[in-house]
mmCIF file of C-alpha atoms in Angstrom:
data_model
loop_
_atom_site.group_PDB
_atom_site.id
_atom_site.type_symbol
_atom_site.label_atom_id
_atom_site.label_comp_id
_atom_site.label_asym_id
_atom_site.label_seq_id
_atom_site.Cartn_x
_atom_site.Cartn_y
_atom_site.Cartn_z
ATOM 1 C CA UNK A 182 14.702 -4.073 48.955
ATOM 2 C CA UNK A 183 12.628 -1.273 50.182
ATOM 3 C CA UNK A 184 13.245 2.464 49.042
ATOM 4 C CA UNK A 185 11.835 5.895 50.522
ATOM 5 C CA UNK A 186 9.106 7.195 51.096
ATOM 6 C CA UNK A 187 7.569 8.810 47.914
ATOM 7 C CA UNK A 188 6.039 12.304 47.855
ATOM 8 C CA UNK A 189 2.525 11.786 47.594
ATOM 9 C CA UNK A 190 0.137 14.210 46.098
ATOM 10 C CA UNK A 191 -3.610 14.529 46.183
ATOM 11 C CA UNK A 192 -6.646 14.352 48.300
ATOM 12 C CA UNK A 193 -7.127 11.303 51.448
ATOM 13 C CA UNK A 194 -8.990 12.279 53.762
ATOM 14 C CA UNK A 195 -8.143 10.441 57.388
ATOM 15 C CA UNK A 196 -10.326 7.357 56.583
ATOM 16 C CA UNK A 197 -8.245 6.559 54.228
ATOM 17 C CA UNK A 198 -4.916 6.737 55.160
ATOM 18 C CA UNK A 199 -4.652 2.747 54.812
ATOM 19 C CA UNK A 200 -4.903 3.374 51.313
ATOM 20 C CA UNK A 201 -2.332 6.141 50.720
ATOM 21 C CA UNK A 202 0.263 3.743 53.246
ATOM 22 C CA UNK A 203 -0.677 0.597 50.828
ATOM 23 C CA UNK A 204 0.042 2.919 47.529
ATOM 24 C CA UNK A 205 3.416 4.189 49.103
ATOM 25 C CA UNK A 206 4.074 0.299 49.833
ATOM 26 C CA UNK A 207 3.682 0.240 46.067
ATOM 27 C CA UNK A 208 6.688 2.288 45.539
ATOM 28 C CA UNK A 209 8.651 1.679 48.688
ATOM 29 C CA UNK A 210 8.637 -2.509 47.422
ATOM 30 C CA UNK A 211 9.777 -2.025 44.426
ATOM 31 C CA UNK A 212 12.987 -3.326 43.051
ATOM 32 C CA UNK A 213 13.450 -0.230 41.414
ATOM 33 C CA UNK A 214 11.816 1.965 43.717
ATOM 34 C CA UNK A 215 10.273 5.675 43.165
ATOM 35 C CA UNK A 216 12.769 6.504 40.503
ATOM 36 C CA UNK A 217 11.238 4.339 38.022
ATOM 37 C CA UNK A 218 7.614 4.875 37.886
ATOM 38 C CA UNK A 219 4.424 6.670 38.755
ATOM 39 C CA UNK A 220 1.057 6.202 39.110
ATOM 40 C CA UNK A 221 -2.513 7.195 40.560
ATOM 41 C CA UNK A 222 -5.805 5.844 41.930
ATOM 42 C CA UNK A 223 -9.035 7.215 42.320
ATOM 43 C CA UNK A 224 -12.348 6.281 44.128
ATOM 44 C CA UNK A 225 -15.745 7.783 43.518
ATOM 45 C CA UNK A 226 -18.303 7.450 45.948
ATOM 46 C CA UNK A 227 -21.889 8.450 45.356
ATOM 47 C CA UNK A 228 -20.404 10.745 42.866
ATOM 48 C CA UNK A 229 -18.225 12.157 44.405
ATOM 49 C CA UNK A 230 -14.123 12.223 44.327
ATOM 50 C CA UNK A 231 -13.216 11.069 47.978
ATOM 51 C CA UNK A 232 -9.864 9.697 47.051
ATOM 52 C CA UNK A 233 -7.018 10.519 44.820
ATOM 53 C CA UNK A 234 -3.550 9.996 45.288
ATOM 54 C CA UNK A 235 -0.898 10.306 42.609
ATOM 55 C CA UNK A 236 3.162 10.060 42.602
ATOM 56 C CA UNK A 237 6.657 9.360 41.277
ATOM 57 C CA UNK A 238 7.613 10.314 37.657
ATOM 58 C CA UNK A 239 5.588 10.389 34.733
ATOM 59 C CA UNK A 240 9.303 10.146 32.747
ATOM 60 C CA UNK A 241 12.039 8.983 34.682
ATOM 61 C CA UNK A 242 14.726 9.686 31.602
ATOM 62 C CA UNK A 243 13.794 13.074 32.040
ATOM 63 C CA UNK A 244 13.009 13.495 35.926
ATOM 64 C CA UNK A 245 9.450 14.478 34.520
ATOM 65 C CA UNK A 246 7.047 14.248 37.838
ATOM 66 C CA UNK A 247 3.756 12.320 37.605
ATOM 67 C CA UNK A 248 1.527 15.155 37.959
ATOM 68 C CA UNK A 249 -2.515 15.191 38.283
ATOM 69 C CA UNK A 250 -2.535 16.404 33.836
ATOM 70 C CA UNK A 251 -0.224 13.192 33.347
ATOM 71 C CA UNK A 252 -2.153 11.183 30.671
ATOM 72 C CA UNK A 253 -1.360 7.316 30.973
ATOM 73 C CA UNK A 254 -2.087 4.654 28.393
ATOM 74 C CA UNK A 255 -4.477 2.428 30.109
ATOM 75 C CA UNK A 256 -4.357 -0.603 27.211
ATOM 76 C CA UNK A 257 -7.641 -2.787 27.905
ATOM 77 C CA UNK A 258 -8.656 -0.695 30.642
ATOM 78 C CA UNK A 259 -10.311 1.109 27.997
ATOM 79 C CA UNK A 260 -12.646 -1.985 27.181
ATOM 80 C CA UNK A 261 -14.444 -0.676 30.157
ATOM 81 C CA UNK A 262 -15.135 2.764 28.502
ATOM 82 C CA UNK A 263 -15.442 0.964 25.077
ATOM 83 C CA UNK A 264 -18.337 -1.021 26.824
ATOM 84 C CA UNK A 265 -20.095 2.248 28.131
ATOM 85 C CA UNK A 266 -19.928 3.894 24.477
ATOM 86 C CA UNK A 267 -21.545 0.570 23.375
ATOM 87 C CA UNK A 268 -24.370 1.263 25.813
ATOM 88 C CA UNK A 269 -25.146 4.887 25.447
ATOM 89 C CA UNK A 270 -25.885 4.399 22.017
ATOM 90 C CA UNK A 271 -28.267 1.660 23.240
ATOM 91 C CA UNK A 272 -29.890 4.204 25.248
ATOM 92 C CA UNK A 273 -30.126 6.559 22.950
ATOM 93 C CA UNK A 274 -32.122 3.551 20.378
ATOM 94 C CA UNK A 275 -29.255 3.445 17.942
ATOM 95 C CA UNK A 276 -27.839 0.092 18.686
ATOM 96 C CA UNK A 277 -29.473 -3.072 20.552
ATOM 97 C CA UNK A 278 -27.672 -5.515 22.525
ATOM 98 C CA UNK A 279 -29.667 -8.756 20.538
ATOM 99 C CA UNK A 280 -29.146 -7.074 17.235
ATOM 100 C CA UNK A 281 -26.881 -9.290 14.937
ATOM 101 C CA UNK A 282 -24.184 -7.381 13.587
ATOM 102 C CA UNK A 283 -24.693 -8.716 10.104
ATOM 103 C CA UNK A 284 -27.937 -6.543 9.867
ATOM 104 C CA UNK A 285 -25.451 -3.388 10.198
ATOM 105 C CA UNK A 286 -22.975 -4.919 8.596
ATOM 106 C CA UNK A 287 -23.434 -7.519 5.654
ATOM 107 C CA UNK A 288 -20.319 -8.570 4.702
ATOM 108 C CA UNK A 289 -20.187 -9.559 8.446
ATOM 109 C CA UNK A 290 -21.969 -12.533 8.262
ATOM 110 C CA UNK A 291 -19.231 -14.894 5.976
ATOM 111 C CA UNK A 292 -18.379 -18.208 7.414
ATOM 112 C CA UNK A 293 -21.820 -18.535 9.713
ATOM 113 C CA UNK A 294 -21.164 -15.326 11.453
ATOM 114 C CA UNK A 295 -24.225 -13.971 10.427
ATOM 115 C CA UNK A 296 -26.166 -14.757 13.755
ATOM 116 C CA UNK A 297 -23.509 -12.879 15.853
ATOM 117 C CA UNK A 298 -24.949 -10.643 18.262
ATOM 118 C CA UNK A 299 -23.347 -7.174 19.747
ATOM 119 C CA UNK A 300 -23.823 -8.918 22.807
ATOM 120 C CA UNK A 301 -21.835 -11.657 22.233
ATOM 121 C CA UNK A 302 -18.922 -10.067 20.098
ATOM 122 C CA UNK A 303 -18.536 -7.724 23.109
ATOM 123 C CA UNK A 304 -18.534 -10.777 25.494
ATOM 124 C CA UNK A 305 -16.045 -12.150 23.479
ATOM 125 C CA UNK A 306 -18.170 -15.020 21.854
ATOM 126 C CA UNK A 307 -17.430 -14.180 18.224
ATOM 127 C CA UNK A 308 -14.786 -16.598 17.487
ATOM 128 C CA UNK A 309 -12.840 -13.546 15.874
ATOM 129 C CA UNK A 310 -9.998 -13.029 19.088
ATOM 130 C CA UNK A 311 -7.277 -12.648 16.029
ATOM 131 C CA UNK A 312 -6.159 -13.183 12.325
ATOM 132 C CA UNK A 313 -6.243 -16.691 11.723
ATOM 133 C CA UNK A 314 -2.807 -16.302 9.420
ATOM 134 C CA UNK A 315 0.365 -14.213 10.166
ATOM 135 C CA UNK A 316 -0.137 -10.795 9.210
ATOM 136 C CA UNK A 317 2.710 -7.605 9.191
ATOM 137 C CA UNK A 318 1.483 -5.708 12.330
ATOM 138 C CA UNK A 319 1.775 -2.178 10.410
ATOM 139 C CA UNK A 320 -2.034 -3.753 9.318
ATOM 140 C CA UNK A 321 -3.521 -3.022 12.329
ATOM 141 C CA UNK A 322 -2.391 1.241 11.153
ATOM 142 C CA UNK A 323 -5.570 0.354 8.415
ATOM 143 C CA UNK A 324 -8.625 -0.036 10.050
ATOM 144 C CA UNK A 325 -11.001 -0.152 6.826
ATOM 145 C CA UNK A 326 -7.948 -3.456 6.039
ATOM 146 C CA UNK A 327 -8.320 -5.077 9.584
ATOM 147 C CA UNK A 328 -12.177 -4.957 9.499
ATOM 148 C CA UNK A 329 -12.617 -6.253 6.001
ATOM 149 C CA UNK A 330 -10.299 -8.853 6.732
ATOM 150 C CA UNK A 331 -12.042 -9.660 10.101
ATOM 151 C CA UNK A 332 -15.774 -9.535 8.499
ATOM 152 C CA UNK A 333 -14.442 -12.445 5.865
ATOM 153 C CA UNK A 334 -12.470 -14.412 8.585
ATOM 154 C CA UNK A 335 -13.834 -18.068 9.728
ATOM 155 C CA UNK A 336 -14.404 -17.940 13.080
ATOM 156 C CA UNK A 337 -11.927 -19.850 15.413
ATOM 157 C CA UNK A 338 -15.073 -21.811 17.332
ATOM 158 C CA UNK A 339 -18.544 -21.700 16.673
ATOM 159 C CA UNK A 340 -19.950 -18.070 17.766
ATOM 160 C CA UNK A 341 -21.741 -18.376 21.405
ATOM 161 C CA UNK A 342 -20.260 -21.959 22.068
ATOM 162 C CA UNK A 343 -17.829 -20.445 25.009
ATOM 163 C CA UNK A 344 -15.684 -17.053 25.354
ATOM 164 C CA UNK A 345 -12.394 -16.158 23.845
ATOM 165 C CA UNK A 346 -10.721 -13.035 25.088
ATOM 166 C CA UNK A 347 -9.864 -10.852 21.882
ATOM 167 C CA UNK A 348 -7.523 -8.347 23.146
ATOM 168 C CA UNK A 349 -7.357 -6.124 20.455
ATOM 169 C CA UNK A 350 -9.707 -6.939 17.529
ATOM 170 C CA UNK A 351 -12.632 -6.164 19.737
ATOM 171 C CA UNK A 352 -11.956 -2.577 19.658
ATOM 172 C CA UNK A 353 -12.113 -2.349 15.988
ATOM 173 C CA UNK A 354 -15.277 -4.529 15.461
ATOM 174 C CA UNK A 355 -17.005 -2.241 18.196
ATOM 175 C CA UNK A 356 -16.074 0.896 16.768
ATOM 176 C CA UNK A 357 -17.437 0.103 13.124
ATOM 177 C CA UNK A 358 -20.648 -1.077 14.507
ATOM 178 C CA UNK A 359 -21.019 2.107 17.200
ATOM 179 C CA UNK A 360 -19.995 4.145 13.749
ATOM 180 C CA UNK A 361 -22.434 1.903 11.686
ATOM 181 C CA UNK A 362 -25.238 2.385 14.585
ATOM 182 C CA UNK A 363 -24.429 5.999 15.302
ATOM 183 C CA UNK A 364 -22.418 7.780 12.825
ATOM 184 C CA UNK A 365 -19.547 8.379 14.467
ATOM 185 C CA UNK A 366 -16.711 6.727 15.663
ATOM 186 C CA UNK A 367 -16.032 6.074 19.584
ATOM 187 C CA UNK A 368 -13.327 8.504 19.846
ATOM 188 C CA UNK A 369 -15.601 11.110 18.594
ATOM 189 C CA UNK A 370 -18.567 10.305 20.271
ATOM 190 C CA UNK A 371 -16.744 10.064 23.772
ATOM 191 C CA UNK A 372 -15.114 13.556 23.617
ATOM 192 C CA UNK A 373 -18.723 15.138 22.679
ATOM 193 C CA UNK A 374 -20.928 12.967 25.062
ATOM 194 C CA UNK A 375 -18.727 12.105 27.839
ATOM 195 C CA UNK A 376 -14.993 14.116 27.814
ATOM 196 C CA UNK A 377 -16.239 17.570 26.659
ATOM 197 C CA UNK A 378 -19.135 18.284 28.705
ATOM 198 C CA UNK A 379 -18.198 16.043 31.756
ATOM 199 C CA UNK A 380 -14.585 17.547 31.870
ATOM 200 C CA UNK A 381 -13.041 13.719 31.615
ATOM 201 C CA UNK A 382 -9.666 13.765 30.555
ATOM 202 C CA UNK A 383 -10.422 10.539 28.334
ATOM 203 C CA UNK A 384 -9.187 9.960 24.724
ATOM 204 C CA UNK A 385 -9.456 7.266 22.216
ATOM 205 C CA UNK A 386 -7.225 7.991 18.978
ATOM 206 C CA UNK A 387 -4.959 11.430 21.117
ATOM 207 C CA UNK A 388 -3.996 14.651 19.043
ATOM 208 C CA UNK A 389 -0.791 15.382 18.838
ATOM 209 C CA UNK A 390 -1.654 19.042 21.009
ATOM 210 C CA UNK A 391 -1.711 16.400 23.850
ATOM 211 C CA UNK A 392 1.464 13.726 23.175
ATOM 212 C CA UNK A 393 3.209 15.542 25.592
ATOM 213 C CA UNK A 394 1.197 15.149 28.435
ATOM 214 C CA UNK A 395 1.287 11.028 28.371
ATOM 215 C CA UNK A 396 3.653 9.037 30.522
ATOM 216 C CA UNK A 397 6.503 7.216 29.133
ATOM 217 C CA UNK A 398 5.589 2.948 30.713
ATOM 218 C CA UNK A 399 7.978 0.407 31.774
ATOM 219 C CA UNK A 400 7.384 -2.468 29.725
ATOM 220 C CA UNK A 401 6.927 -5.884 32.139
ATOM 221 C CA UNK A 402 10.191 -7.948 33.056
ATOM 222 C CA UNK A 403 8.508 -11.131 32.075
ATOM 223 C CA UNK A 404 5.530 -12.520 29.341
ATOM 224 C CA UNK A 405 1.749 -13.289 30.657
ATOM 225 C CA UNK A 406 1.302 -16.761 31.957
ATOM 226 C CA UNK A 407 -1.083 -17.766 29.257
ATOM 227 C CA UNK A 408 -1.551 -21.433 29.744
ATOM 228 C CA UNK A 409 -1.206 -24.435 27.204
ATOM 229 C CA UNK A 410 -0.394 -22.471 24.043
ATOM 230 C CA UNK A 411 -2.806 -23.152 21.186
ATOM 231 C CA UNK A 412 -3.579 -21.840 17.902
ATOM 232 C CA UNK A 413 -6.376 -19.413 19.086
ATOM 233 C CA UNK A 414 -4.119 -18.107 22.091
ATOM 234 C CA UNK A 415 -1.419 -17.669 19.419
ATOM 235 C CA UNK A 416 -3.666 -15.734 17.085
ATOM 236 C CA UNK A 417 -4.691 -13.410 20.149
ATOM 237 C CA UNK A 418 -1.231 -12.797 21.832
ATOM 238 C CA UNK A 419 1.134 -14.336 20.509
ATOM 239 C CA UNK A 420 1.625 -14.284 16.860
ATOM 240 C CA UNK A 421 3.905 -11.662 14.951
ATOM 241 C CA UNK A 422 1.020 -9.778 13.921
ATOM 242 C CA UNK A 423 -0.951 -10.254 16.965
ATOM 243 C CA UNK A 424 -1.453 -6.604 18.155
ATOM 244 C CA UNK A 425 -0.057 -3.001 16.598
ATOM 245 C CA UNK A 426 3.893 -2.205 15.555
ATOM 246 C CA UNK A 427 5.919 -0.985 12.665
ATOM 247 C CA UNK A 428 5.365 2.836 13.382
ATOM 248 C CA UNK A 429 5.758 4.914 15.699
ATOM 249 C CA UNK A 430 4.758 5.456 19.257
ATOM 250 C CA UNK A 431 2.765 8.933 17.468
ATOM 251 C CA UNK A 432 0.839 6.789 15.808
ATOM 252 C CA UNK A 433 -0.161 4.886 17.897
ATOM 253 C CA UNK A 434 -1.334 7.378 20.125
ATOM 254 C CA UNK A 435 -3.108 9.187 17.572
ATOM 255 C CA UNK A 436 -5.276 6.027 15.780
ATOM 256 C CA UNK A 437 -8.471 4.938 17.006
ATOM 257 C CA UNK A 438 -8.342 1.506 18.892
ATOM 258 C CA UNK A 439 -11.244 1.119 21.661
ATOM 259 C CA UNK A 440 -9.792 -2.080 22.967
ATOM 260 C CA UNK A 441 -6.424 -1.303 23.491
ATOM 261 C CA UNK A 442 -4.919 2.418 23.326
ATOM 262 C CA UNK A 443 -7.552 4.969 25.564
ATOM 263 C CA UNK A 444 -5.055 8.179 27.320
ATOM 264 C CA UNK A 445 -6.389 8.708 30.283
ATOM 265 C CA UNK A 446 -6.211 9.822 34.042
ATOM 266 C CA UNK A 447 -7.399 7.926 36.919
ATOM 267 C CA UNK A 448 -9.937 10.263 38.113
ATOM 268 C CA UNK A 449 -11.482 10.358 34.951
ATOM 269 C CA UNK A 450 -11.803 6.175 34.773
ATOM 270 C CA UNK A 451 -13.156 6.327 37.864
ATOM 271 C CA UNK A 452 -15.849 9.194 37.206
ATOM 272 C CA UNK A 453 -17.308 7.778 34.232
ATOM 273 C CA UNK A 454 -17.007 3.743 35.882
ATOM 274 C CA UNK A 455 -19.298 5.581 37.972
ATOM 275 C CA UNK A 456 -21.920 5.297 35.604
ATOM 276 C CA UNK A 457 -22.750 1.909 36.757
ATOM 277 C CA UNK A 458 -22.163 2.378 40.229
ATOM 278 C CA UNK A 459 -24.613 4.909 40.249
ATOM 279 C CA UNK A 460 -27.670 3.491 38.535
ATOM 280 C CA UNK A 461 -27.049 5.396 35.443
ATOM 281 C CA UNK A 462 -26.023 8.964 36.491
ATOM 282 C CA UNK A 463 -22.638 10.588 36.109
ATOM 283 C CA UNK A 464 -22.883 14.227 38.147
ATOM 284 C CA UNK A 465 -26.550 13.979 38.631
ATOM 285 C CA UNK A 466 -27.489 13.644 35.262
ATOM 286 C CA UNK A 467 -29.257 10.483 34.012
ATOM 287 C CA UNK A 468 -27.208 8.928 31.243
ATOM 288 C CA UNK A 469 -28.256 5.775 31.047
ATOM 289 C CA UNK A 470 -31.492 4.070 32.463
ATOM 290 C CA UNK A 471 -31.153 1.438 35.194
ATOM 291 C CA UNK A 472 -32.838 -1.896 32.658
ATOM 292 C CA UNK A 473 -29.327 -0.638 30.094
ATOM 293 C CA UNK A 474 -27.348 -0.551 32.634
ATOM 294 C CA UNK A 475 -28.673 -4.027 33.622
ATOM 295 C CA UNK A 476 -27.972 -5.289 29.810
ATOM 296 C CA UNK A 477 -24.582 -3.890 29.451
ATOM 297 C CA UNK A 478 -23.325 -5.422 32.976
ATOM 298 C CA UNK A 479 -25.309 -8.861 33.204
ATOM 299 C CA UNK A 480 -23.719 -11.945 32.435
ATOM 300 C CA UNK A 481 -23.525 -13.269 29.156
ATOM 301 C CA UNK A 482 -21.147 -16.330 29.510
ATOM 302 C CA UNK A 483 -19.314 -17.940 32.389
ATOM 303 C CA UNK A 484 -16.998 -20.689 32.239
ATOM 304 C CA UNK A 485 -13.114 -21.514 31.081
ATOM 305 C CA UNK A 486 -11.957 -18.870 28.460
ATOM 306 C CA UNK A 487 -10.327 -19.741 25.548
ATOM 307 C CA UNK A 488 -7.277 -17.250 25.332
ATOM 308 C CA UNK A 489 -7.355 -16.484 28.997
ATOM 309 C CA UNK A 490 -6.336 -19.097 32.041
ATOM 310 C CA UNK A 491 -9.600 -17.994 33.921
ATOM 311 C CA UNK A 492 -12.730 -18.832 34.409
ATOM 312 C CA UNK A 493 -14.165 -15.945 33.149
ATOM 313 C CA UNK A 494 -17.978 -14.267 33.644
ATOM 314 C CA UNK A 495 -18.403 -11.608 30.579
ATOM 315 C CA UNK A 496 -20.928 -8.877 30.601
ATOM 316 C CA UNK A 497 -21.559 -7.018 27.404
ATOM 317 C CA UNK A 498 -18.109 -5.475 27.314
ATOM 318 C CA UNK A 499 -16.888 -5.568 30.927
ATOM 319 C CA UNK A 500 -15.139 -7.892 32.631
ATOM 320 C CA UNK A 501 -17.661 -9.459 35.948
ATOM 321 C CA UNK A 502 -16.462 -9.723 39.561
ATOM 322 C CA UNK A 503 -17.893 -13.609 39.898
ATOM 323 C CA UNK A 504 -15.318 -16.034 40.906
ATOM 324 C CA UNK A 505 -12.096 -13.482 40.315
ATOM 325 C CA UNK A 506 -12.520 -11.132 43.241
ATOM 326 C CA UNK A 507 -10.249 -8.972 42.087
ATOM 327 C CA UNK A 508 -13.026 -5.601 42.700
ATOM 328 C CA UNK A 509 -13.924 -6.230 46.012
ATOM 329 C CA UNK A 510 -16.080 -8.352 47.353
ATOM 330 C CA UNK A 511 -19.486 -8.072 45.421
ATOM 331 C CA UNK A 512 -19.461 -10.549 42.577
ATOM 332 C CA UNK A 513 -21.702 -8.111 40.472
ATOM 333 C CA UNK A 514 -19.256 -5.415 40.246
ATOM 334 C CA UNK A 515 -17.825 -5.144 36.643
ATOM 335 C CA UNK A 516 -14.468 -3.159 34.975
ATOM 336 C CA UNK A 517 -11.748 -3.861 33.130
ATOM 337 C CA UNK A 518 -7.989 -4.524 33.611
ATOM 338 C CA UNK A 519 -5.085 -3.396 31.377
ATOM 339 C CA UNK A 520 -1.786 -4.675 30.207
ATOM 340 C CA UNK A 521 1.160 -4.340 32.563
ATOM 341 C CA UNK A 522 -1.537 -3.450 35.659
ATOM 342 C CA UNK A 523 -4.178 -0.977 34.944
ATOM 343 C CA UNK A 524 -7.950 -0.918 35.908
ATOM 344 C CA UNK A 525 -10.804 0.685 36.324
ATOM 345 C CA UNK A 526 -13.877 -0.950 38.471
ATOM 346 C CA UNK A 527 -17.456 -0.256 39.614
ATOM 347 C CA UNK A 528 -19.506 -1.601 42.807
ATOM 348 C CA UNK A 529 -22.898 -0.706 42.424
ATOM 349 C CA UNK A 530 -24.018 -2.517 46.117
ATOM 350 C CA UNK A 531 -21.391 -0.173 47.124
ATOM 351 C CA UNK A 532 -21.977 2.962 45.112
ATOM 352 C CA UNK A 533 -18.232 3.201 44.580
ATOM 353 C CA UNK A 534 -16.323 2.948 41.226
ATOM 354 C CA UNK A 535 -12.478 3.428 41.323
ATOM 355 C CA UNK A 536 -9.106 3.443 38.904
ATOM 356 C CA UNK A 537 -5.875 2.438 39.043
ATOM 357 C CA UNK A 538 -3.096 3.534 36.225
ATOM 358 C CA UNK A 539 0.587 3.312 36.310
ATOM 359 C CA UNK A 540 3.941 3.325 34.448
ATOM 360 C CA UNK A 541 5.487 0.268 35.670
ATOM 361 C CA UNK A 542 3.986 -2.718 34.385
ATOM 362 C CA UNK A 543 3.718 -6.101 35.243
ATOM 363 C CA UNK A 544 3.436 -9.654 33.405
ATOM 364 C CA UNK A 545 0.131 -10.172 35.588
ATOM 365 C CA UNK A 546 -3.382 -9.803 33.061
ATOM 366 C CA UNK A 547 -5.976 -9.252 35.639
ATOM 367 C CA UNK A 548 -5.391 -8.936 39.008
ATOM 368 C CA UNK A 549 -2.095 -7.199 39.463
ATOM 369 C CA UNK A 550 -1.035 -7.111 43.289
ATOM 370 C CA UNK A 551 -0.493 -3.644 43.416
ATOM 371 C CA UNK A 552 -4.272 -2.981 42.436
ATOM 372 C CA UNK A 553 -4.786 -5.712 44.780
ATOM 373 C CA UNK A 554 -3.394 -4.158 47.699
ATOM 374 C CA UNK A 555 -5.484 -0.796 46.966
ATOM 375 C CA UNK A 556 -8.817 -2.233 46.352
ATOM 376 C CA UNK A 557 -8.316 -4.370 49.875
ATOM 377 C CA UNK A 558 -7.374 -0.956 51.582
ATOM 378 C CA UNK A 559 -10.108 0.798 50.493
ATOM 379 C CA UNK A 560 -12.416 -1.595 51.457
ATOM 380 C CA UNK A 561 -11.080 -1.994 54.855
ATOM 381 C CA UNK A 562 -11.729 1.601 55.303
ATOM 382 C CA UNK A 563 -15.392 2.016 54.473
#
């Protein structure tokens, strides 16, 4: 069933028209059609905003358009930003990527964890991807709870034997050791390095001043294709307590979760993603020197992941092009990708970094065809 065309807002210049005709295809092919979502994407090139296109409704109870202040929840998207926290405070000599989190963190290093790395609890190597028993998800509302119970967890395999996505746990273990390393926590330190004087619309943990600017999302009409189920796949995804619930969607919003609830726009994903496609510099400024940008993007482990059906090459916090394809061609570009379709990407061969949010979301966890079709465009038209 095809629908309409949608109105499309934003900047594409003439080179890119392929784009804007693949992100009306977007809405045009769905089964529900322009009534029933929005969403945006964004490419920076060389620093600069060349592309942004944006449309449909941000609330479709309401009629509420999808506007260029719309904030959308961008789930695991956000590991990408998580990732760049991580590596600022690097730069800046607070944190190193061989340092074993134990040293920050005693209480860490129960159950032979104490030669775990921030590198490799950022590539997912930990062994920690959930709560090895059932736990009420209102838990997850007490972070000071979910780390102490994390820091005295067995691992689930022996740390830095293979990767195991943790979806959500991540987040929290990051954000103790950036607030160990640094003294504040990533929410705060992204609004004062990064938001505030870079004019990013980017929040992890949102006030309440700003609820009313986020999207309301179409949850996906089917579950993730996970694979053989198993006990660590269960304790990532698919157990009861498995990943935040009990309050309210306010909450939520508000609480600080690297890993899985950044507000954001595209254009601001796609600005600070352009960190690594530009060597380091986000609007001519040098953030972060070339050999960190180098440690936080190399790989750290390739091969079959344990939560995720992939084959999966982990950098210190992103997610690496090799074997998935799925940001253009170059196998060293690294991002993210969100629940329900979400992500945010950069190419540094290319000098490009880009984003992709929306409100409709699909069962797909990296990948999603709609993404698809936009990253193909674009690269068709440089």
């Amino acid at each position: 069933m095809t629908h309409a065309l949608p109105d499309i807002s934003g900047l594409c210049p003439p080179r890119f028209d392929a784009v804007k005709d693949a992100f009306a295809r977007n809405f045009t092919d769905a089964p529900e059609g322009l009534n029933e979502q929005g969403a945006r994407f964004s490419v920076v090139i060389e620093g600069e905003t060349v592309l942004d296109l944006w449309a449909g409704l941000a609330d479709p109870r309401a009629q509420t358009p999808f506007t260029d202040r719309t904030l959308v929840p961008v789930f695991s998207t956000g590991k990408a930003v998580m990732a760049l926290l991580i590596a600022s405070a690097v730069q800046r000599g607070k944190l190193a990527y061989a340092e074993r989190i134990a040293d920050l963190w005693p209480a860490f290093a129960a159950h032979g964890k104490g030669e775990v790395t921030v590198a490799q609890l950022l590539s997912h190597q930990a062994g920690l991807p959930g709560f090895d028993t059932t736990v009420d998800p209102a838990l997850w509302f007490d972070p000071r709870a979910v780390l102490d119970r994390l820091a005295a967890q067995a691992p689930m395999w022996p740390p830095g034997a293979a990767s195991g996505y943790h979806p959500v746990t991540v987040g929290y273990l990051a954000n103790e050791i950036h607030r160990l390393a640094d003294g504040r926590t990533m929410g705060e330190a992204l609004r004062q390095d990064f938001a505030v004087p870079f004019d990013l619309d980017l929040w992890i943990g949102l006030p309440e001043t700003e609820h009313d600017r986020v999207a309301i999302l179409r949850k996906p009409s089917a579950a993730p294709d996970l694979g053989p189920i198993d006990a660590i796949k269960t304790a990532a995804f698919l157990d009861r307590g498995s990943a935040p619930g009990g309050r309210g969607s306010a909450e939520w919003r508000s609480i600080e979760i690297p890993s899985a609830n950044l507000h954001g726009t595209a254009p601001a994903l796609a600005r600070i993603m352009g960190l690594i496609a530009g060597a380091g510099r986000l609007d001519g400024r040098a953030i972060l020197s070339p050999a960190v940008v180098e440690e936080a993007t190399r790989e750290r482990v390739f091969g079959p992941d344990k939560v995720l059906p992939f084959v999966m090459s982990w950098g210190a916090g992103f997610t690496r092009n090799r074997g998935l394809d799925i940001f253009g061609p170059n196998p060293d570009a690294v991002g993210h990708c969100g629940w329900g379709g979400s992500c945010a990407f950069a190419d540094p061969a290319a000098r490009l970094s880009a984003a992709y949010v929306m409100t409709r979301q699909s069962p797909h966890l990296i990948g999603d065809p709609r993404a698809q079709r936009l990253i193909d465009a674009l690269y068709a038209a440089l």
